Short mmCIF file of N, CA and C in Angstrom, two decimals:
data_model
loop_
_atom_site.label_atom_id
_atom_site.label_comp_id
_atom_site.label_asym_id
_atom_site.label_seq_id
_atom_site.Cartn_x
_atom_site.Cartn_y
_atom_site.Cartn_z
N MET E 254 0.84 -1.19 0.00
CA MET E 254 0.00 0.00 0.00
C MET E 254 0.88 1.24 0.00
N SER E 255 0.61 2.13 -0.95
CA SER E 255 1.40 3.36 -1.00
C SER E 255 0.87 4.36 0.02
N GLU E 256 1.77 5.19 0.52
CA GLU E 256 1.35 6.21 1.46
C GLU E 256 1.86 7.56 1.00
N LEU E 257 1.14 8.59 1.35
CA LEU E 257 1.49 9.94 0.99
C LEU E 257 2.58 10.45 1.93
N LYS E 258 3.75 10.80 1.37
CA LYS E 258 4.85 11.25 2.21
C LYS E 258 4.82 12.76 2.44
N VAL E 259 4.19 13.49 1.52
CA VAL E 259 4.14 14.95 1.62
C VAL E 259 2.68 15.37 1.70
N GLU E 260 2.39 16.21 2.67
CA GLU E 260 1.02 16.66 2.91
C GLU E 260 0.44 17.42 1.71
N VAL E 261 -0.85 17.28 1.48
CA VAL E 261 -1.56 18.01 0.44
C VAL E 261 -1.80 19.44 0.92
N ILE E 262 -1.68 20.43 0.01
CA ILE E 262 -1.97 21.81 0.40
C ILE E 262 -3.35 22.18 -0.13
N PRO E 263 -4.11 23.00 0.62
CA PRO E 263 -5.46 23.36 0.16
C PRO E 263 -5.44 24.35 -1.00
N ASP E 264 -4.54 25.33 -0.96
CA ASP E 264 -4.42 26.35 -2.01
C ASP E 264 -2.95 26.72 -2.15
N GLY E 265 -2.53 26.96 -3.38
CA GLY E 265 -1.14 27.37 -3.58
C GLY E 265 -0.54 26.75 -4.83
N THR E 266 0.77 26.57 -4.79
CA THR E 266 1.51 26.11 -5.96
C THR E 266 2.38 24.91 -5.60
N VAL E 267 2.38 23.93 -6.47
CA VAL E 267 3.26 22.77 -6.33
C VAL E 267 4.22 22.79 -7.52
N ILE E 268 5.50 22.81 -7.22
CA ILE E 268 6.51 22.75 -8.28
C ILE E 268 7.09 21.35 -8.24
N ASP E 269 6.79 20.59 -9.28
CA ASP E 269 7.14 19.17 -9.33
C ASP E 269 8.22 18.96 -10.40
N HIS E 270 8.82 17.78 -10.38
CA HIS E 270 9.84 17.38 -11.36
C HIS E 270 11.04 18.31 -11.36
N ILE E 271 11.42 18.79 -10.20
CA ILE E 271 12.64 19.58 -10.05
C ILE E 271 13.81 18.59 -10.01
N PRO E 272 14.87 18.81 -10.80
CA PRO E 272 16.02 17.90 -10.72
C PRO E 272 16.56 17.83 -9.29
N VAL E 273 16.99 16.64 -8.91
CA VAL E 273 17.48 16.41 -7.53
C VAL E 273 18.57 17.42 -7.17
N GLY E 274 18.41 18.01 -6.01
CA GLY E 274 19.40 18.95 -5.49
C GLY E 274 19.13 20.39 -5.86
N LYS E 275 18.11 20.67 -6.69
CA LYS E 275 17.83 22.04 -7.13
C LYS E 275 16.73 22.70 -6.30
N TRP E 276 16.15 22.01 -5.32
CA TRP E 276 15.05 22.59 -4.55
C TRP E 276 15.48 23.85 -3.82
N LEU E 277 16.71 23.89 -3.32
CA LEU E 277 17.16 25.06 -2.56
C LEU E 277 17.20 26.30 -3.46
N LYS E 278 17.67 26.14 -4.70
CA LYS E 278 17.72 27.28 -5.62
C LYS E 278 16.30 27.76 -5.93
N VAL E 279 15.35 26.82 -6.08
CA VAL E 279 13.96 27.20 -6.33
C VAL E 279 13.41 28.00 -5.14
N VAL E 280 13.70 27.54 -3.93
CA VAL E 280 13.24 28.23 -2.72
C VAL E 280 13.86 29.63 -2.64
N GLU E 281 15.14 29.75 -3.01
CA GLU E 281 15.81 31.07 -3.02
C GLU E 281 15.17 31.99 -4.06
N ILE E 282 14.91 31.46 -5.26
CA ILE E 282 14.29 32.26 -6.33
C ILE E 282 12.95 32.82 -5.88
N LEU E 283 12.19 32.01 -5.16
CA LEU E 283 10.86 32.43 -4.72
C LEU E 283 10.90 33.24 -3.44
N GLY E 284 12.10 33.43 -2.87
CA GLY E 284 12.22 34.23 -1.65
C GLY E 284 11.54 33.56 -0.47
N LEU E 285 11.62 32.23 -0.40
CA LEU E 285 10.91 31.50 0.64
C LEU E 285 11.81 31.07 1.78
N THR E 286 13.01 31.66 1.85
CA THR E 286 13.91 31.27 2.93
C THR E 286 13.37 31.69 4.29
N ASN E 287 12.49 32.67 4.32
CA ASN E 287 11.79 33.08 5.53
C ASN E 287 10.29 33.09 5.26
N PRO E 288 9.66 31.90 5.23
CA PRO E 288 8.22 31.87 4.91
C PRO E 288 7.40 32.66 5.93
N ASN E 289 6.39 33.34 5.44
CA ASN E 289 5.56 34.14 6.33
C ASN E 289 4.10 33.70 6.23
N GLY E 290 3.74 32.81 7.08
CA GLY E 290 2.34 32.40 7.15
C GLY E 290 2.05 31.04 6.58
N GLY E 291 2.16 30.89 5.25
CA GLY E 291 1.79 29.64 4.60
C GLY E 291 2.81 28.55 4.83
N THR E 292 2.36 27.34 4.61
CA THR E 292 3.22 26.17 4.78
C THR E 292 4.14 26.02 3.57
N LEU E 293 5.37 25.66 3.83
CA LEU E 293 6.34 25.36 2.78
C LEU E 293 6.75 23.91 2.97
N LEU E 294 6.46 23.06 1.98
CA LEU E 294 6.81 21.65 2.05
C LEU E 294 7.84 21.34 0.98
N ILE E 295 8.88 20.62 1.38
CA ILE E 295 9.94 20.26 0.46
C ILE E 295 10.15 18.75 0.54
N ALA E 296 10.20 18.13 -0.63
CA ALA E 296 10.54 16.71 -0.69
C ALA E 296 11.74 16.60 -1.62
N SER E 297 12.78 15.97 -1.16
CA SER E 297 14.00 15.86 -1.96
C SER E 297 14.35 14.40 -2.20
N ASN E 298 14.83 14.13 -3.39
CA ASN E 298 15.30 12.80 -3.77
C ASN E 298 14.20 11.74 -3.67
N VAL E 299 12.99 12.11 -4.10
CA VAL E 299 11.88 11.16 -4.08
C VAL E 299 11.81 10.44 -5.43
N PRO E 300 11.31 9.20 -5.46
CA PRO E 300 11.24 8.45 -6.72
C PRO E 300 10.37 9.16 -7.76
N SER E 301 10.79 9.06 -9.02
CA SER E 301 10.05 9.66 -10.12
C SER E 301 10.13 8.74 -11.33
N LYS E 302 8.98 8.47 -11.97
CA LYS E 302 8.99 7.64 -13.18
C LYS E 302 9.70 8.38 -14.31
N LYS E 303 9.54 9.71 -14.34
CA LYS E 303 10.07 10.51 -15.43
C LYS E 303 11.58 10.76 -15.28
N LEU E 304 12.02 11.11 -14.05
CA LEU E 304 13.41 11.53 -13.84
C LEU E 304 14.26 10.52 -13.06
N GLY E 305 13.64 9.49 -12.55
CA GLY E 305 14.37 8.58 -11.67
C GLY E 305 14.26 9.05 -10.23
N ARG E 306 14.76 10.24 -9.97
CA ARG E 306 14.65 10.92 -8.67
C ARG E 306 14.32 12.38 -8.94
N LYS E 307 13.62 13.02 -8.02
CA LYS E 307 13.22 14.41 -8.20
C LYS E 307 13.05 15.10 -6.87
N ASP E 308 12.94 16.43 -6.92
CA ASP E 308 12.59 17.24 -5.77
C ASP E 308 11.21 17.85 -6.02
N ILE E 309 10.49 18.15 -4.95
CA ILE E 309 9.17 18.79 -5.03
C ILE E 309 9.13 19.94 -4.02
N VAL E 310 8.58 21.09 -4.42
CA VAL E 310 8.37 22.21 -3.50
C VAL E 310 6.90 22.57 -3.55
N LYS E 311 6.26 22.61 -2.37
CA LYS E 311 4.86 23.01 -2.26
C LYS E 311 4.78 24.28 -1.44
N VAL E 312 4.10 25.29 -1.97
CA VAL E 312 3.98 26.58 -1.31
C VAL E 312 2.51 26.88 -1.10
N GLU E 313 2.08 26.90 0.14
CA GLU E 313 0.68 27.15 0.44
C GLU E 313 0.36 28.64 0.33
N GLY E 314 -0.77 28.95 -0.29
CA GLY E 314 -1.28 30.32 -0.34
C GLY E 314 -0.50 31.26 -1.24
N ARG E 315 0.23 30.73 -2.19
CA ARG E 315 1.01 31.60 -3.07
C ARG E 315 0.97 31.07 -4.50
N TYR E 316 0.85 32.00 -5.45
CA TYR E 316 0.86 31.67 -6.87
C TYR E 316 2.02 32.42 -7.51
N LEU E 317 2.62 31.83 -8.53
CA LEU E 317 3.85 32.37 -9.10
C LEU E 317 3.58 33.41 -10.18
N SER E 318 4.48 34.40 -10.27
CA SER E 318 4.42 35.37 -11.36
C SER E 318 5.13 34.76 -12.58
N GLU E 319 4.94 35.37 -13.74
CA GLU E 319 5.61 34.91 -14.96
C GLU E 319 7.13 34.97 -14.80
N GLU E 320 7.62 36.03 -14.15
CA GLU E 320 9.06 36.18 -13.94
C GLU E 320 9.60 35.05 -13.06
N GLU E 321 8.86 34.68 -12.02
CA GLU E 321 9.30 33.58 -11.15
C GLU E 321 9.32 32.25 -11.91
N VAL E 322 8.31 32.03 -12.75
CA VAL E 322 8.26 30.79 -13.55
C VAL E 322 9.45 30.76 -14.51
N ASN E 323 9.78 31.91 -15.14
CA ASN E 323 10.92 31.96 -16.06
C ASN E 323 12.24 31.69 -15.33
N LYS E 324 12.38 32.20 -14.11
CA LYS E 324 13.59 31.93 -13.33
C LYS E 324 13.70 30.45 -13.00
N ILE E 325 12.59 29.84 -12.61
CA ILE E 325 12.60 28.42 -12.29
C ILE E 325 12.97 27.61 -13.54
N ALA E 326 12.52 28.05 -14.71
CA ALA E 326 12.86 27.34 -15.96
C ALA E 326 14.36 27.33 -16.18
N LEU E 327 15.06 28.39 -15.78
CA LEU E 327 16.51 28.44 -15.96
C LEU E 327 17.22 27.46 -15.03
N VAL E 328 16.66 27.22 -13.85
CA VAL E 328 17.27 26.33 -12.85
C VAL E 328 16.79 24.89 -13.02
N ALA E 329 15.51 24.75 -13.35
CA ALA E 329 14.90 23.42 -13.42
C ALA E 329 14.03 23.32 -14.67
N PRO E 330 14.65 23.16 -15.85
CA PRO E 330 13.87 23.17 -17.10
C PRO E 330 12.87 22.03 -17.24
N SER E 331 12.99 20.99 -16.40
CA SER E 331 12.04 19.88 -16.47
C SER E 331 10.87 20.05 -15.50
N ALA E 332 10.82 21.15 -14.77
CA ALA E 332 9.81 21.34 -13.72
C ALA E 332 8.40 21.50 -14.29
N THR E 333 7.45 21.08 -13.47
CA THR E 333 6.03 21.24 -13.75
C THR E 333 5.42 22.07 -12.63
N VAL E 334 4.56 23.02 -13.00
CA VAL E 334 3.90 23.86 -12.00
C VAL E 334 2.42 23.47 -11.94
N ASN E 335 1.95 23.19 -10.74
CA ASN E 335 0.54 22.86 -10.51
C ASN E 335 -0.07 23.94 -9.62
N ILE E 336 -1.18 24.51 -10.07
CA ILE E 336 -1.90 25.50 -9.28
C ILE E 336 -3.03 24.76 -8.57
N VAL E 337 -3.07 24.88 -7.25
CA VAL E 337 -4.03 24.13 -6.43
C VAL E 337 -5.02 25.11 -5.79
N LYS E 338 -6.31 24.79 -5.94
CA LYS E 338 -7.37 25.56 -5.27
C LYS E 338 -8.39 24.57 -4.71
N ASP E 339 -8.75 24.74 -3.46
CA ASP E 339 -9.68 23.82 -2.78
C ASP E 339 -9.25 22.36 -2.94
N TYR E 340 -7.99 22.11 -2.72
CA TYR E 340 -7.39 20.76 -2.77
C TYR E 340 -7.40 20.13 -4.16
N LYS E 341 -7.74 20.87 -5.21
CA LYS E 341 -7.77 20.33 -6.56
C LYS E 341 -6.79 21.08 -7.46
N ILE E 342 -6.16 20.36 -8.37
CA ILE E 342 -5.28 21.00 -9.35
C ILE E 342 -6.16 21.64 -10.40
N VAL E 343 -6.12 22.97 -10.49
CA VAL E 343 -6.96 23.69 -11.45
C VAL E 343 -6.17 24.09 -12.70
N GLU E 344 -4.82 24.06 -12.60
CA GLU E 344 -3.99 24.39 -13.76
C GLU E 344 -2.67 23.66 -13.60
N LYS E 345 -2.16 23.15 -14.71
CA LYS E 345 -0.89 22.43 -14.68
C LYS E 345 -0.14 22.75 -15.96
N PHE E 346 1.13 23.13 -15.84
CA PHE E 346 1.92 23.41 -17.04
C PHE E 346 3.40 23.17 -16.77
N LYS E 347 4.13 22.88 -17.85
CA LYS E 347 5.57 22.72 -17.76
C LYS E 347 6.21 24.09 -17.91
N VAL E 348 7.28 24.33 -17.17
CA VAL E 348 8.00 25.58 -17.34
C VAL E 348 8.73 25.52 -18.69
N ALA E 349 9.00 26.65 -19.26
CA ALA E 349 9.72 26.70 -20.54
C ALA E 349 10.66 27.91 -20.53
N ILE E 350 11.83 27.71 -21.03
CA ILE E 350 12.78 28.81 -21.11
C ILE E 350 12.34 29.70 -22.27
N PRO E 351 12.07 30.99 -22.01
CA PRO E 351 11.64 31.87 -23.09
C PRO E 351 12.80 32.14 -24.07
N ASP E 352 12.49 32.60 -25.30
CA ASP E 352 13.53 32.90 -26.28
C ASP E 352 14.40 34.07 -25.84
N GLU E 353 13.79 35.01 -25.11
CA GLU E 353 14.52 36.17 -24.62
C GLU E 353 14.26 36.30 -23.12
N ILE E 354 15.32 36.58 -22.36
CA ILE E 354 15.21 36.70 -20.91
C ILE E 354 15.54 38.14 -20.54
N VAL E 355 14.56 38.83 -19.98
CA VAL E 355 14.71 40.26 -19.70
C VAL E 355 14.52 40.52 -18.21
N GLY E 356 15.51 41.17 -17.61
CA GLY E 356 15.39 41.62 -16.22
C GLY E 356 15.47 40.54 -15.17
N ILE E 357 15.89 39.35 -15.53
CA ILE E 357 15.91 38.26 -14.56
C ILE E 357 17.30 38.02 -14.01
N LEU E 358 18.30 38.04 -14.86
CA LEU E 358 19.65 37.83 -14.37
C LEU E 358 20.57 38.94 -14.82
N LYS E 359 21.66 39.08 -14.07
CA LYS E 359 22.61 40.17 -14.26
C LYS E 359 23.73 39.69 -15.19
N CYS E 360 24.20 40.57 -16.07
CA CYS E 360 25.32 40.22 -16.94
C CYS E 360 26.60 40.14 -16.09
N PRO E 361 27.37 39.05 -16.23
CA PRO E 361 28.59 38.91 -15.43
C PRO E 361 29.74 39.79 -15.92
N ASN E 362 29.59 40.43 -17.08
CA ASN E 362 30.64 41.32 -17.59
C ASN E 362 30.57 42.65 -16.84
N PRO E 363 31.58 42.98 -16.01
CA PRO E 363 31.51 44.22 -15.23
C PRO E 363 31.49 45.47 -16.10
N ASN E 364 31.93 45.37 -17.36
CA ASN E 364 31.94 46.52 -18.26
C ASN E 364 30.68 46.65 -19.10
N CYS E 365 29.76 45.71 -18.96
CA CYS E 365 28.51 45.75 -19.74
C CYS E 365 27.68 46.97 -19.34
N VAL E 366 27.11 47.63 -20.33
CA VAL E 366 26.30 48.83 -20.08
C VAL E 366 25.12 48.52 -19.16
N SER E 367 24.64 47.29 -19.18
CA SER E 367 23.49 46.95 -18.32
C SER E 367 23.85 47.00 -16.84
N ASN E 368 25.14 47.01 -16.53
CA ASN E 368 25.56 47.12 -15.13
C ASN E 368 25.82 48.56 -14.71
N HIS E 369 25.74 49.52 -15.66
CA HIS E 369 26.04 50.91 -15.35
C HIS E 369 24.92 51.88 -15.70
N GLU E 370 24.08 51.53 -16.66
CA GLU E 370 23.00 52.41 -17.09
C GLU E 370 21.68 51.87 -16.56
N TYR E 371 20.67 52.72 -16.54
CA TYR E 371 19.35 52.26 -16.12
C TYR E 371 18.71 51.54 -17.30
N THR E 372 19.00 50.29 -17.41
CA THR E 372 18.42 49.44 -18.45
C THR E 372 18.30 48.03 -17.91
N LYS E 373 17.29 47.32 -18.34
CA LYS E 373 17.12 45.95 -17.87
C LYS E 373 18.07 45.03 -18.62
N PRO E 374 18.76 44.15 -17.91
CA PRO E 374 19.60 43.17 -18.59
C PRO E 374 18.74 42.33 -19.54
N ARG E 375 19.29 42.02 -20.71
CA ARG E 375 18.53 41.29 -21.73
C ARG E 375 19.45 40.24 -22.36
N PHE E 376 18.94 39.01 -22.40
CA PHE E 376 19.72 37.90 -22.96
C PHE E 376 18.87 37.15 -23.98
N ARG E 377 19.53 36.70 -25.03
CA ARG E 377 18.91 35.86 -26.05
C ARG E 377 19.38 34.42 -25.82
N VAL E 378 18.46 33.48 -25.92
CA VAL E 378 18.83 32.07 -25.72
C VAL E 378 19.51 31.57 -27.00
N GLU E 379 20.76 31.16 -26.86
CA GLU E 379 21.49 30.60 -28.01
C GLU E 379 21.33 29.09 -28.07
N SER E 380 21.26 28.47 -26.89
CA SER E 380 21.14 27.02 -26.83
C SER E 380 20.37 26.66 -25.56
N ARG E 381 19.49 25.68 -25.68
CA ARG E 381 18.75 25.23 -24.50
C ARG E 381 19.40 24.01 -23.86
N GLU E 382 20.11 23.23 -24.65
CA GLU E 382 20.76 22.02 -24.12
C GLU E 382 22.14 21.86 -24.74
N PRO E 383 23.19 22.26 -24.08
CA PRO E 383 23.21 22.88 -22.76
C PRO E 383 22.78 24.36 -22.85
N LEU E 384 22.30 24.87 -21.73
CA LEU E 384 21.80 26.24 -21.71
C LEU E 384 22.94 27.24 -21.91
N LYS E 385 22.75 28.11 -22.90
CA LYS E 385 23.75 29.13 -23.22
C LYS E 385 23.00 30.39 -23.64
N LEU E 386 23.34 31.52 -23.00
CA LEU E 386 22.67 32.79 -23.26
C LEU E 386 23.67 33.81 -23.77
N ARG E 387 23.20 34.78 -24.59
CA ARG E 387 24.07 35.86 -25.08
C ARG E 387 23.47 37.20 -24.66
N CYS E 388 24.33 38.04 -24.07
CA CYS E 388 23.89 39.37 -23.62
C CYS E 388 23.57 40.24 -24.84
N HIS E 389 22.43 40.90 -24.80
CA HIS E 389 21.99 41.78 -25.88
C HIS E 389 22.93 42.98 -26.04
N TYR E 390 23.54 43.44 -24.97
CA TYR E 390 24.33 44.67 -25.01
C TYR E 390 25.81 44.43 -25.30
N CYS E 391 26.46 43.51 -24.59
CA CYS E 391 27.91 43.32 -24.74
C CYS E 391 28.26 42.07 -25.54
N GLU E 392 27.25 41.26 -25.89
CA GLU E 392 27.45 40.05 -26.70
C GLU E 392 28.17 38.92 -25.97
N ARG E 393 28.44 39.08 -24.69
CA ARG E 393 29.10 38.01 -23.94
C ARG E 393 28.14 36.83 -23.80
N THR E 394 28.68 35.63 -23.94
CA THR E 394 27.86 34.44 -23.73
C THR E 394 28.08 33.94 -22.30
N ILE E 395 27.03 33.43 -21.71
CA ILE E 395 27.14 32.85 -20.38
C ILE E 395 26.49 31.48 -20.39
N GLU E 396 27.05 30.59 -19.58
CA GLU E 396 26.56 29.23 -19.52
C GLU E 396 26.09 28.91 -18.11
N TRP E 397 25.73 27.67 -17.90
CA TRP E 397 25.04 27.20 -16.71
C TRP E 397 25.56 27.78 -15.39
N ASP E 398 26.84 27.60 -15.09
CA ASP E 398 27.36 28.03 -13.79
C ASP E 398 27.22 29.54 -13.59
N GLU E 399 27.52 30.31 -14.63
CA GLU E 399 27.40 31.76 -14.51
C GLU E 399 25.93 32.18 -14.40
N ILE E 400 25.05 31.46 -15.09
CA ILE E 400 23.62 31.79 -15.01
C ILE E 400 23.14 31.62 -13.58
N LEU E 401 23.46 30.50 -12.96
CA LEU E 401 23.03 30.27 -11.57
C LEU E 401 23.57 31.33 -10.63
N GLY E 402 24.79 31.78 -10.86
CA GLY E 402 25.41 32.77 -9.99
C GLY E 402 24.90 34.18 -10.20
N ASN E 403 24.18 34.43 -11.29
CA ASN E 403 23.73 35.79 -11.59
C ASN E 403 22.21 35.94 -11.60
N LEU E 404 21.51 34.96 -11.04
CA LEU E 404 20.05 35.08 -10.94
C LEU E 404 19.66 36.07 -9.86
#
């Protein structure tokens, strides 16, 4: 008999299919290191038919903005977002890396104009696998490790 290891939330967001070990980055992106009020449930290294092993983050009473979903896509491109209302999933979608990323991460080039002028950093996706982005202003390319460090 199977048993439920993680409690069901009445309202909020469930981020499923997070690659193992990435739950902390998702929690940081959502600013949940100091939860205020709602329950935060984390399951790490749980069995998954799709990934073998996965992490899950459940956030009670909170729904994600488009910017937050785009950030999660950069960290966990296989993630699925479930919107829960009255204990039922009312919306479910896979995150997707947009073709252009605006205002989400900082250019690591200290001489880039986006670090000195009032302008939003802008990157074009050059490759999704492996993830590689190019700065719209200085043309510098950044890859996985630099992306994580500049979110």
